[in-house]
PDB file of C-alpha atoms in Angstrom:
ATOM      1  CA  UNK A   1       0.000   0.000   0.000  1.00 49.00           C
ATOM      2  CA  UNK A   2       1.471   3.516  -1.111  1.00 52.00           C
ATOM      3  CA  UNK A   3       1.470   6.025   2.011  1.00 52.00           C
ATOM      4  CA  UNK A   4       1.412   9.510   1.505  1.00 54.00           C
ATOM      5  CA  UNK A   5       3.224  11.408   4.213  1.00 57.00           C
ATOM      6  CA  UNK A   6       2.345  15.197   4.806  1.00 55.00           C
ATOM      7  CA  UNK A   7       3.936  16.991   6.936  1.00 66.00           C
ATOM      8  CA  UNK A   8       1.374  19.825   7.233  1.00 68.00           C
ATOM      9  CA  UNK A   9      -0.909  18.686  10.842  1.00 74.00           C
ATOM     10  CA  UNK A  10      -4.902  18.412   9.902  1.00 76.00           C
ATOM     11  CA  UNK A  11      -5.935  21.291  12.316  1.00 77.00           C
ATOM     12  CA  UNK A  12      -3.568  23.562  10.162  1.00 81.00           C
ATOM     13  CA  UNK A  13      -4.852  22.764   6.839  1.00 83.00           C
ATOM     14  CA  UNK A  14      -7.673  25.000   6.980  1.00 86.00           C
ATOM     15  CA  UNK A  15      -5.264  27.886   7.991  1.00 88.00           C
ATOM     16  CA  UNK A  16      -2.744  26.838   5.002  1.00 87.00           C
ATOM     17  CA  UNK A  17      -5.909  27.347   2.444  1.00 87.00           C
ATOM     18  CA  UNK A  18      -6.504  30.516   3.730  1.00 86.00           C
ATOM     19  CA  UNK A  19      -3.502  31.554   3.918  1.00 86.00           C
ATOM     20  CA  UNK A  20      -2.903  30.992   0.206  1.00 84.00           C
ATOM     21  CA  UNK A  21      -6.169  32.381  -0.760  1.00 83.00           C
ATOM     22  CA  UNK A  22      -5.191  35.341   1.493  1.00 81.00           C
ATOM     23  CA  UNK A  23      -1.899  35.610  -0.945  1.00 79.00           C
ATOM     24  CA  UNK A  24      -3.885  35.977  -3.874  1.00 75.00           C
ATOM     25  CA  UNK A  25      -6.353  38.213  -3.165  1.00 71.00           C
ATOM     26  CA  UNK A  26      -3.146  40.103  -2.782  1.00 71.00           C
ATOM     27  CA  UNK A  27      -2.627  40.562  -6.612  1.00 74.00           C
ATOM     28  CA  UNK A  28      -4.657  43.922  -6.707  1.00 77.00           C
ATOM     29  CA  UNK A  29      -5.013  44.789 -10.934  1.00 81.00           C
ATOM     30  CA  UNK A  30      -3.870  47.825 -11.865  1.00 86.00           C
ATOM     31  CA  UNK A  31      -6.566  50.542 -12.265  1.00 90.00           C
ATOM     32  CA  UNK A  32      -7.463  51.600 -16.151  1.00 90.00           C
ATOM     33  CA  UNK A  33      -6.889  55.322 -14.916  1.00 90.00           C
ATOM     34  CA  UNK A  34      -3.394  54.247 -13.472  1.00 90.00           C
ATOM     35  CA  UNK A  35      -1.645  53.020 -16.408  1.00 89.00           C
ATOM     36  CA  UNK A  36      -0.326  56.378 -17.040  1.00 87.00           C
ATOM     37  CA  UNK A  37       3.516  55.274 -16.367  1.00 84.00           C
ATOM     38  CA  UNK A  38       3.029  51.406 -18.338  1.00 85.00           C
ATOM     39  CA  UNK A  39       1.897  54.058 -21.085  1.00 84.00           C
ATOM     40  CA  UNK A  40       5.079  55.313 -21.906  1.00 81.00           C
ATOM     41  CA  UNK A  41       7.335  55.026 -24.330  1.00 76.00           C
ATOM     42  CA  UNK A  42      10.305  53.490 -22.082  1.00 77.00           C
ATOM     43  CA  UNK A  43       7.893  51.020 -20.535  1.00 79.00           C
ATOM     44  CA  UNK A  44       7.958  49.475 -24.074  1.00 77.00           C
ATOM     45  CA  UNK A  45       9.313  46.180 -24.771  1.00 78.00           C
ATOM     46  CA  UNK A  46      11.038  48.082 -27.323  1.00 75.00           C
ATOM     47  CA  UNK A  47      11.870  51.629 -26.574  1.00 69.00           C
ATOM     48  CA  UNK A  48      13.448  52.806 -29.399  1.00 76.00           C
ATOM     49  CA  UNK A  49      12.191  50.079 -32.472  1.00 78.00           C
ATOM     50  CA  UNK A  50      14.322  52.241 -35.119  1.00 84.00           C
ATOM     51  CA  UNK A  51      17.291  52.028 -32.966  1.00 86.00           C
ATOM     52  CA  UNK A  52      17.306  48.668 -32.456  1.00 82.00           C
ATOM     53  CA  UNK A  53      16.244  48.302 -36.588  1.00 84.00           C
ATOM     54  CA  UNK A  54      19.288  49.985 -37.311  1.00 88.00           C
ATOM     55  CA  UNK A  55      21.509  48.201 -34.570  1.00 86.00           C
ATOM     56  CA  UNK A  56      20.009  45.105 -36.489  1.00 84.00           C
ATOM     57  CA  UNK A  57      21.180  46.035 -39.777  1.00 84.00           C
ATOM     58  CA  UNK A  58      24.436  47.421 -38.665  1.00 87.00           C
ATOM     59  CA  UNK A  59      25.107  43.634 -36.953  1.00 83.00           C
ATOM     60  CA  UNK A  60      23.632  41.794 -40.170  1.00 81.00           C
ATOM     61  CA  UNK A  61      26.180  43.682 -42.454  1.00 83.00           C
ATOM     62  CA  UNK A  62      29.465  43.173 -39.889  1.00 82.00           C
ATOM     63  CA  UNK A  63      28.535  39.660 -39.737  1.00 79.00           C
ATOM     64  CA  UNK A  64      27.497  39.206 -43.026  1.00 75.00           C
ATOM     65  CA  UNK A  65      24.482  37.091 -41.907  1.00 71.00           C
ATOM     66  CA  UNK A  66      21.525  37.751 -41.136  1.00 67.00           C
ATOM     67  CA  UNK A  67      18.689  36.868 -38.518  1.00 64.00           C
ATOM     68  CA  UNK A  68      20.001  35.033 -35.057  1.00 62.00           C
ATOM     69  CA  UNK A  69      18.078  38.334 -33.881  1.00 62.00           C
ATOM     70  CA  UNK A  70      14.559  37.697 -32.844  1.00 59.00           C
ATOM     71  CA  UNK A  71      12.377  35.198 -34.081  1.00 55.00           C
ATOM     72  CA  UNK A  72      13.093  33.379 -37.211  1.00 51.00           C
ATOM     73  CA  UNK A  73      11.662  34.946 -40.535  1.00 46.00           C
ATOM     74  CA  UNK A  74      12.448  35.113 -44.032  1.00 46.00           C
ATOM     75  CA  UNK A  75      14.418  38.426 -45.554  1.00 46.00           C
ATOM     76  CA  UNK A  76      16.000  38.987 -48.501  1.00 49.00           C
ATOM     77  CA  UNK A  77      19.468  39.203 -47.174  1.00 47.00           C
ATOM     78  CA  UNK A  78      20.230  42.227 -49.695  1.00 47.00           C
ATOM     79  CA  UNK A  79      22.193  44.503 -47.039  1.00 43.00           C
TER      80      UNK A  79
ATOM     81  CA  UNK B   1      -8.353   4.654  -0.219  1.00 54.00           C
ATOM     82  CA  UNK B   2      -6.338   7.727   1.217  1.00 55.00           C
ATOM     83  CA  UNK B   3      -5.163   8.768  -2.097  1.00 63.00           C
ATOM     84  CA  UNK B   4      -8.687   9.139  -2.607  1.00 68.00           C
ATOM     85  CA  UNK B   5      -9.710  10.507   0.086  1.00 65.00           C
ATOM     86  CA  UNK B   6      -6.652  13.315  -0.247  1.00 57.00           C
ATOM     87  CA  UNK B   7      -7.291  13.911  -3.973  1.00 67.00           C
ATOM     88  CA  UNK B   8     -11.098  15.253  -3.052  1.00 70.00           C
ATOM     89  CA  UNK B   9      -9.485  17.458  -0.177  1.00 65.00           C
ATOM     90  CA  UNK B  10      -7.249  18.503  -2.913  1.00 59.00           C
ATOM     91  CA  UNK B  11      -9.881  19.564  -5.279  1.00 65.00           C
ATOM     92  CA  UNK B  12     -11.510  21.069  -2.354  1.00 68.00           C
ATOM     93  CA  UNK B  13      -8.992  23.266  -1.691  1.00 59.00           C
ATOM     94  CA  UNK B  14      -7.753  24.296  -5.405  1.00 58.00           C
ATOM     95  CA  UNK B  15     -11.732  25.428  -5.228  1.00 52.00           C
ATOM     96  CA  UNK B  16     -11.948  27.011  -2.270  1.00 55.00           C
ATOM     97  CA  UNK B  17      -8.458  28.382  -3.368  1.00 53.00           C
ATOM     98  CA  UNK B  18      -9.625  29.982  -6.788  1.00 52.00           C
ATOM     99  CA  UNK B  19     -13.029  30.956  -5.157  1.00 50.00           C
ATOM    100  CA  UNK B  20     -11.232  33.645  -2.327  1.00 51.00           C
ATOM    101  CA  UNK B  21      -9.106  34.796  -5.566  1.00 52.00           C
ATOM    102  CA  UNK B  22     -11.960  35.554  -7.520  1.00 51.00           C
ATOM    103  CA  UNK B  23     -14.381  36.929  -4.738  1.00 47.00           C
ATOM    104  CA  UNK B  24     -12.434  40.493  -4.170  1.00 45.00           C
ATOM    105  CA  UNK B  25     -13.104  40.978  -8.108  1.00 44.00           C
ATOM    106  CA  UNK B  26     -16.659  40.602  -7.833  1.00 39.00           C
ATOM    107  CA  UNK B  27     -19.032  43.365  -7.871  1.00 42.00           C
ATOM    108  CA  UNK B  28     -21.725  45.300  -8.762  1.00 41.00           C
ATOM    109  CA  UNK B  29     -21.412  47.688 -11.949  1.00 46.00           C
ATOM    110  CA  UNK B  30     -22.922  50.853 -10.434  1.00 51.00           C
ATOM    111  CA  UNK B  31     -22.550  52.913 -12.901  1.00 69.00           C
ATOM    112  CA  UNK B  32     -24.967  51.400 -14.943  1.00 73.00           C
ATOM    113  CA  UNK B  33     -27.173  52.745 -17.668  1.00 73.00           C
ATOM    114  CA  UNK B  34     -30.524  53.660 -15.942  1.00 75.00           C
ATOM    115  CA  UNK B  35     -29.110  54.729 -12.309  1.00 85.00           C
ATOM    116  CA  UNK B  36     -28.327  58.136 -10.999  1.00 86.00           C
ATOM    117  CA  UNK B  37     -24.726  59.069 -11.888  1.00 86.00           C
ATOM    118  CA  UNK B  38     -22.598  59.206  -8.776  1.00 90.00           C
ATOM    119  CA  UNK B  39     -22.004  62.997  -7.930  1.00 93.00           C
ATOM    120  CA  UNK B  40     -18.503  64.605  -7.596  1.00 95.00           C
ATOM    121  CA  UNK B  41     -16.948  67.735  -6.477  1.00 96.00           C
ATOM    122  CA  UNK B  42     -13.747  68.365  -8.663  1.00 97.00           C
ATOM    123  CA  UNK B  43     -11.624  70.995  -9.757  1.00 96.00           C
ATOM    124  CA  UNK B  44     -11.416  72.863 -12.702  1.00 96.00           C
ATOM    125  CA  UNK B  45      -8.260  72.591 -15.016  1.00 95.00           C
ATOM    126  CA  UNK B  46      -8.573  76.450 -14.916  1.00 88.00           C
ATOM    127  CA  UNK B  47      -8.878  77.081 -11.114  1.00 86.00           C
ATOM    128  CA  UNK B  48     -11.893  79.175 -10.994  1.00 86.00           C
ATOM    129  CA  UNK B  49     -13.724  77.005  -8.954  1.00 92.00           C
ATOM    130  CA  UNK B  50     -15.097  73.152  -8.499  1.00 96.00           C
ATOM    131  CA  UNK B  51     -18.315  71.592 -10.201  1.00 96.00           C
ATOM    132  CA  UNK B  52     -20.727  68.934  -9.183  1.00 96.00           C
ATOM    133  CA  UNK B  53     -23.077  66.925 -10.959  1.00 94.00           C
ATOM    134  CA  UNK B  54     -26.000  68.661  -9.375  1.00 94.00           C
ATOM    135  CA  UNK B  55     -24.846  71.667 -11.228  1.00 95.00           C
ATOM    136  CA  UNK B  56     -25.708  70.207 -14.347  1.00 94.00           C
ATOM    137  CA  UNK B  57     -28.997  69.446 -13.668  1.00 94.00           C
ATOM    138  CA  UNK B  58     -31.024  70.427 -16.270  1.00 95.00           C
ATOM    139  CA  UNK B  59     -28.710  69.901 -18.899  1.00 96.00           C
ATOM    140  CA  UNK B  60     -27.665  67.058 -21.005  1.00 97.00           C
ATOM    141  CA  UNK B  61     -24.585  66.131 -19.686  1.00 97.00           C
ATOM    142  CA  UNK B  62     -21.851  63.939 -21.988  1.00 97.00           C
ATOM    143  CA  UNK B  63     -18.834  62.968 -18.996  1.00 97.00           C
ATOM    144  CA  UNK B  64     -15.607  61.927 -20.365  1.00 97.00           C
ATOM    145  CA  UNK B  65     -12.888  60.371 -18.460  1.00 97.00           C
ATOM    146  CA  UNK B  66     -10.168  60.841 -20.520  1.00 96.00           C
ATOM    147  CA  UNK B  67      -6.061  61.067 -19.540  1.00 95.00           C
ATOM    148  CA  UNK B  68      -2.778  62.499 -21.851  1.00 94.00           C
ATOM    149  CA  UNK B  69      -1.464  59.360 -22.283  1.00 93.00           C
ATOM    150  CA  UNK B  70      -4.271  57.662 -23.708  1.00 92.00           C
ATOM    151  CA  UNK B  71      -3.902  57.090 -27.163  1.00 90.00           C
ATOM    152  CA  UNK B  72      -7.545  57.092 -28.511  1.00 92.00           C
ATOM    153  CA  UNK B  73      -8.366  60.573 -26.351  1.00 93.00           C
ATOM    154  CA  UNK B  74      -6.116  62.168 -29.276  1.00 91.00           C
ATOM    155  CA  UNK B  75      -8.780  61.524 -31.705  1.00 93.00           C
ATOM    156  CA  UNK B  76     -11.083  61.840 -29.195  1.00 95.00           C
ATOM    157  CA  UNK B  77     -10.706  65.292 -28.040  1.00 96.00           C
ATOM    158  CA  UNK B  78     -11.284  67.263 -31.076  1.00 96.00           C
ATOM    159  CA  UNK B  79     -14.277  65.349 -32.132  1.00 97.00           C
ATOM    160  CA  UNK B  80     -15.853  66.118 -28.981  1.00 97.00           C
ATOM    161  CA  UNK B  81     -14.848  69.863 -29.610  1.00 97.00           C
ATOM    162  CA  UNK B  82     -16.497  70.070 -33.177  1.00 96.00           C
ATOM    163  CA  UNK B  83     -19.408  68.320 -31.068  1.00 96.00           C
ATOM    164  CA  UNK B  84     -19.542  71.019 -28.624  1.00 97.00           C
ATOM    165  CA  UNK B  85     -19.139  73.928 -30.942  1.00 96.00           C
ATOM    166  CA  UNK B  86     -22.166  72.641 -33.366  1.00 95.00           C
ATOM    167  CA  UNK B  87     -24.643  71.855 -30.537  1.00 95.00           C
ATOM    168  CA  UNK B  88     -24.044  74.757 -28.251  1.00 93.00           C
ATOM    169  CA  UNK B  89     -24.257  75.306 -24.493  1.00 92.00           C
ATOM    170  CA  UNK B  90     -27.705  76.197 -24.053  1.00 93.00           C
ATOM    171  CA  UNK B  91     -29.586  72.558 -23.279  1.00 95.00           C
ATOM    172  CA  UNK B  92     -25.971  70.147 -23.627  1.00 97.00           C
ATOM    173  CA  UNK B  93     -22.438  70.211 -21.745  1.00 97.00           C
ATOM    174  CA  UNK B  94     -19.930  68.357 -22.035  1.00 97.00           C
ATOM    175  CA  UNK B  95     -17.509  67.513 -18.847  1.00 97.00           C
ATOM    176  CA  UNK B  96     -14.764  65.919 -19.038  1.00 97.00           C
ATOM    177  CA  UNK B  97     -12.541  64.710 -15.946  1.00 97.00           C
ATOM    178  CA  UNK B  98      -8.817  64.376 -16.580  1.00 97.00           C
ATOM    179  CA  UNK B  99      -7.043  61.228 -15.131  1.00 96.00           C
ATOM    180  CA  UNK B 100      -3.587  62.145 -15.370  1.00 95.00           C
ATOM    181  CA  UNK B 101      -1.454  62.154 -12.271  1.00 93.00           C
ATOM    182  CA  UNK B 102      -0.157  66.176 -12.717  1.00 93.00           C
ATOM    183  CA  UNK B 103      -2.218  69.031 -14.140  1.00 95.00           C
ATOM    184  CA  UNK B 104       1.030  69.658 -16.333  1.00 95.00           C
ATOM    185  CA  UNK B 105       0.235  67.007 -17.972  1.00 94.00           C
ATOM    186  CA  UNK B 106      -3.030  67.787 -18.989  1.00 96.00           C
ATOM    187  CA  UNK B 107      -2.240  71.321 -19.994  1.00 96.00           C
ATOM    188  CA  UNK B 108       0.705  70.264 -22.506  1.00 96.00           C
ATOM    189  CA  UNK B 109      -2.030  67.906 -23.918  1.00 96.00           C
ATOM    190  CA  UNK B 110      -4.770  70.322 -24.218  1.00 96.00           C
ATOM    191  CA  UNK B 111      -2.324  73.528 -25.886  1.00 96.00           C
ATOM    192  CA  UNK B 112      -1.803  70.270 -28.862  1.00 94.00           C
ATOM    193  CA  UNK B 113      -5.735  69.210 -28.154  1.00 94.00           C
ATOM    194  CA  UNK B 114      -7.783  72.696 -27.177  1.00 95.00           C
ATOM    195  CA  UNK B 115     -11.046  72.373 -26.535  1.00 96.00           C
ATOM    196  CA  UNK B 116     -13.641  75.064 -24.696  1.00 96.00           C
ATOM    197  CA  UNK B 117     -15.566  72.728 -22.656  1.00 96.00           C
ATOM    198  CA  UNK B 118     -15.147  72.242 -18.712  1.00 96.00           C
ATOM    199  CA  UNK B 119     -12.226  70.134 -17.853  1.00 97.00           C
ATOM    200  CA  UNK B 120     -11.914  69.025 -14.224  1.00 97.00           C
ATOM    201  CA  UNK B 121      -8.939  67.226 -12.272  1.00 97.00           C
ATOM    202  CA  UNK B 122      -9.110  64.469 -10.486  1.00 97.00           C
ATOM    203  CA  UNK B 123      -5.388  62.980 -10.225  1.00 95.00           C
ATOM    204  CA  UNK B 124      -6.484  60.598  -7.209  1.00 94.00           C
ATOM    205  CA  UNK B 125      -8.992  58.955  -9.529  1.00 94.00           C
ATOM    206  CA  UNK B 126     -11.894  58.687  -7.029  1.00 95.00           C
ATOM    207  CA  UNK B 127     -14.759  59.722  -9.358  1.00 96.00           C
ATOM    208  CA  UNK B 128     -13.595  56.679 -11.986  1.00 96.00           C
ATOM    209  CA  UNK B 129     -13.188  54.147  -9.067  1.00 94.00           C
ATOM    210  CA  UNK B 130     -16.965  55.773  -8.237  1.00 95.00           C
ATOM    211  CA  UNK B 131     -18.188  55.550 -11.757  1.00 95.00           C
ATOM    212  CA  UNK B 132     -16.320  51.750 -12.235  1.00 93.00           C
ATOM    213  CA  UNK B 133     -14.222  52.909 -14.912  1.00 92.00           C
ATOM    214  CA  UNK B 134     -12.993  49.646 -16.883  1.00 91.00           C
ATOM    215  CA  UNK B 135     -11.385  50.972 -20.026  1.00 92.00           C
ATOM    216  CA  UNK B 136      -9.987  54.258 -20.736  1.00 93.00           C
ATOM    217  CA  UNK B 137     -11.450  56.451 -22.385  1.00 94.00           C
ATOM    218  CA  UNK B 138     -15.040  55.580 -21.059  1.00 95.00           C
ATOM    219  CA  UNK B 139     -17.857  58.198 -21.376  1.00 96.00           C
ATOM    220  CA  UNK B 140     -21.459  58.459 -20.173  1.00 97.00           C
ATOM    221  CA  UNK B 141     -24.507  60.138 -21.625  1.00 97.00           C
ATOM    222  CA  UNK B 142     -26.713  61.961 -19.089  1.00 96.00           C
ATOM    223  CA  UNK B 143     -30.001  63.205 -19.204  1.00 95.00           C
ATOM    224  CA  UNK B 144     -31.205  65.723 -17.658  1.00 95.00           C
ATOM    225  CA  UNK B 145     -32.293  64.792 -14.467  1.00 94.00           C
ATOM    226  CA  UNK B 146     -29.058  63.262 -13.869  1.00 93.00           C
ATOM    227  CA  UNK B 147     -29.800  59.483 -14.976  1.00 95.00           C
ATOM    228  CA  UNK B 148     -27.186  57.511 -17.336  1.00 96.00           C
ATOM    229  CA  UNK B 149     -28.847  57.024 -20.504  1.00 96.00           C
ATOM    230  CA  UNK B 150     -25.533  55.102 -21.952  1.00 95.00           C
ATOM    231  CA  UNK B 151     -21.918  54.188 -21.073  1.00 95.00           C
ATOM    232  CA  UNK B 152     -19.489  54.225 -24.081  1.00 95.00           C
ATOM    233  CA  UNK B 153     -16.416  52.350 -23.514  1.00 93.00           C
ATOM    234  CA  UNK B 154     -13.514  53.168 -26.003  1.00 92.00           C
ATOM    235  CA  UNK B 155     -13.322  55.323 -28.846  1.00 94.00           C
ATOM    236  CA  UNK B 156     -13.175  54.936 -32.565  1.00 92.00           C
ATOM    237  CA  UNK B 157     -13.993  58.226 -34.437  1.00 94.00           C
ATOM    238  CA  UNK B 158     -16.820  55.937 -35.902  1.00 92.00           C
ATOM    239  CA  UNK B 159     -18.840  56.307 -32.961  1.00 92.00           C
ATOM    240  CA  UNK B 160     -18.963  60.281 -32.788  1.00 95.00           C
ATOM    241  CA  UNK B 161     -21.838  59.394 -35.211  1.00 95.00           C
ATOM    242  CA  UNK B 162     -23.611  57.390 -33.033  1.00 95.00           C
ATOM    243  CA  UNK B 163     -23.030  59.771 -30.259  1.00 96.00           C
ATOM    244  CA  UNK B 164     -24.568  62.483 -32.166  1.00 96.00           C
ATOM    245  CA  UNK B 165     -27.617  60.839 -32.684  1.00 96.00           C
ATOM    246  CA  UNK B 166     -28.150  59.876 -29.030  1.00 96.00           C
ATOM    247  CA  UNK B 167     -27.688  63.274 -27.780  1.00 97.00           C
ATOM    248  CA  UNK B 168     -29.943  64.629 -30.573  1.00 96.00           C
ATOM    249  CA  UNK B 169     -32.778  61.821 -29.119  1.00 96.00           C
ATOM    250  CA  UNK B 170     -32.161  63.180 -25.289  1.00 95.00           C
ATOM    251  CA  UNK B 171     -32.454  67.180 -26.668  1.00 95.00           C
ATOM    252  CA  UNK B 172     -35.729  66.013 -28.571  1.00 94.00           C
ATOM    253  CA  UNK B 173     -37.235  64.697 -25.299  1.00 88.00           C
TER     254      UNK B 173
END
């Protein structure tokens, strides 16, 4: 016969569940009127997308290869 | 046997678990289309005094929560402005309450963006936690006794068309 051990006392159990449930409640969502700051431009994944175009191009020509950078796509290769 | 019996306390709690995670999220939608609007006391972007709701009674009252950094209150803005300047301020007002954190804010917007209807301030946000703001922008259409007629969440220029018409139905009545 398989025997589960846990370690966690019966009276407890209760007080485990709530404290979880008491942990989640704890993720308050952020307000529509208080995404002023995730609105900005530096809160972007990408900051600056024509900087990091151009740091792009400037790798794929060094290298002379292309892609490696993000995911994979097709391209012309013509740098 | 056990591992039964443990599996079912398990479910139990992975319920009871997602239930309490769930429960602070649910509630009523007061702001509902129908019910008094909830009254305010706010600022004006200009500082020449506060408005309520009750001081629009009477009129037809368009409220617009609107902030600088939403993108769609670009488009919005002006639209409401052409609005505003063809209907007039006899019988209609429009109100809108600025969400952004400083009034700076709101000022650089509105010398890109002017418009000549009341702006008021409420940084804190109270009045959209009151009125159960869930999208920005989010507008309501008053009539004039106070009751919201419709809630408009979002903006497309589209729906200036739309808004139009219902205003034109509550001036009729």
């Amino acid at each position: 016969m398989t025997s589960i051990h846990c370690s966690i006392s019966k009276p407890c159990r209760p007080l485990v569940v709530l404290l979880l449930a008491a942990l989640l409640a704890a993720c308050a969502p952020v307000q529509p009127w208080e995404r002023g700051r995730l609105a900005q431009p530096v809160m972007a994944l990408d900051g600056n997308p024509m900087l990091s175009a151009m740091d792009e191009h400037v790798y794929s020509s060094k290298e002379a290869s292309s892609g490696g950078v993000g995911p994979a796509g097709g391209g012309c290769g013509c740098n | 046997m056990f591992k039964q019996h443990l599996r079912r306390k398990l479910k139990r709690s992975v319920c009871a678990i997602l239930l309490a995670a769930f429960l602070p999220h649910a509630h009523v939608h007061a702001a509902e289309s129908g019910s008094a609007g909830s009254d305010f006391r706010l600022p004006t972007l200009g500082g020449d005094g506060e408005l309520t709701l009750q001081d629009l009674r009477g009129k037809v009252v368009y409220l617009d929560f609107w902030a600088s950094w939403c993108g769609p209150c670009r488009k919005s803005l002006p639209l409401y402005e052409s609005l505003y300047q063809e209907i007039g301020s006899q019988q209609f007002a429009i109100v809108a309450i600025n969400l952004d954190e400083t009034r700076e804010d709101a000022v650089r917007f509105l010398k890109q963006h002017p418009v000549s209807y009341t702006i008021l301030l409420d940084p804190v946000g109270s009045t959209a936690a009151d009125w159960q703001i869930r999208v920005m922008p989010t507008s309501f259409l008053l009539d004039r006794s106070g009751m919201i007629v419709r809630e408009y969440a979002g903006f497309e220029p589209a729906h200036i068309e739309d808004i139009r018409h219902d205003i034109d139905t509550l001036l009729d009545q």
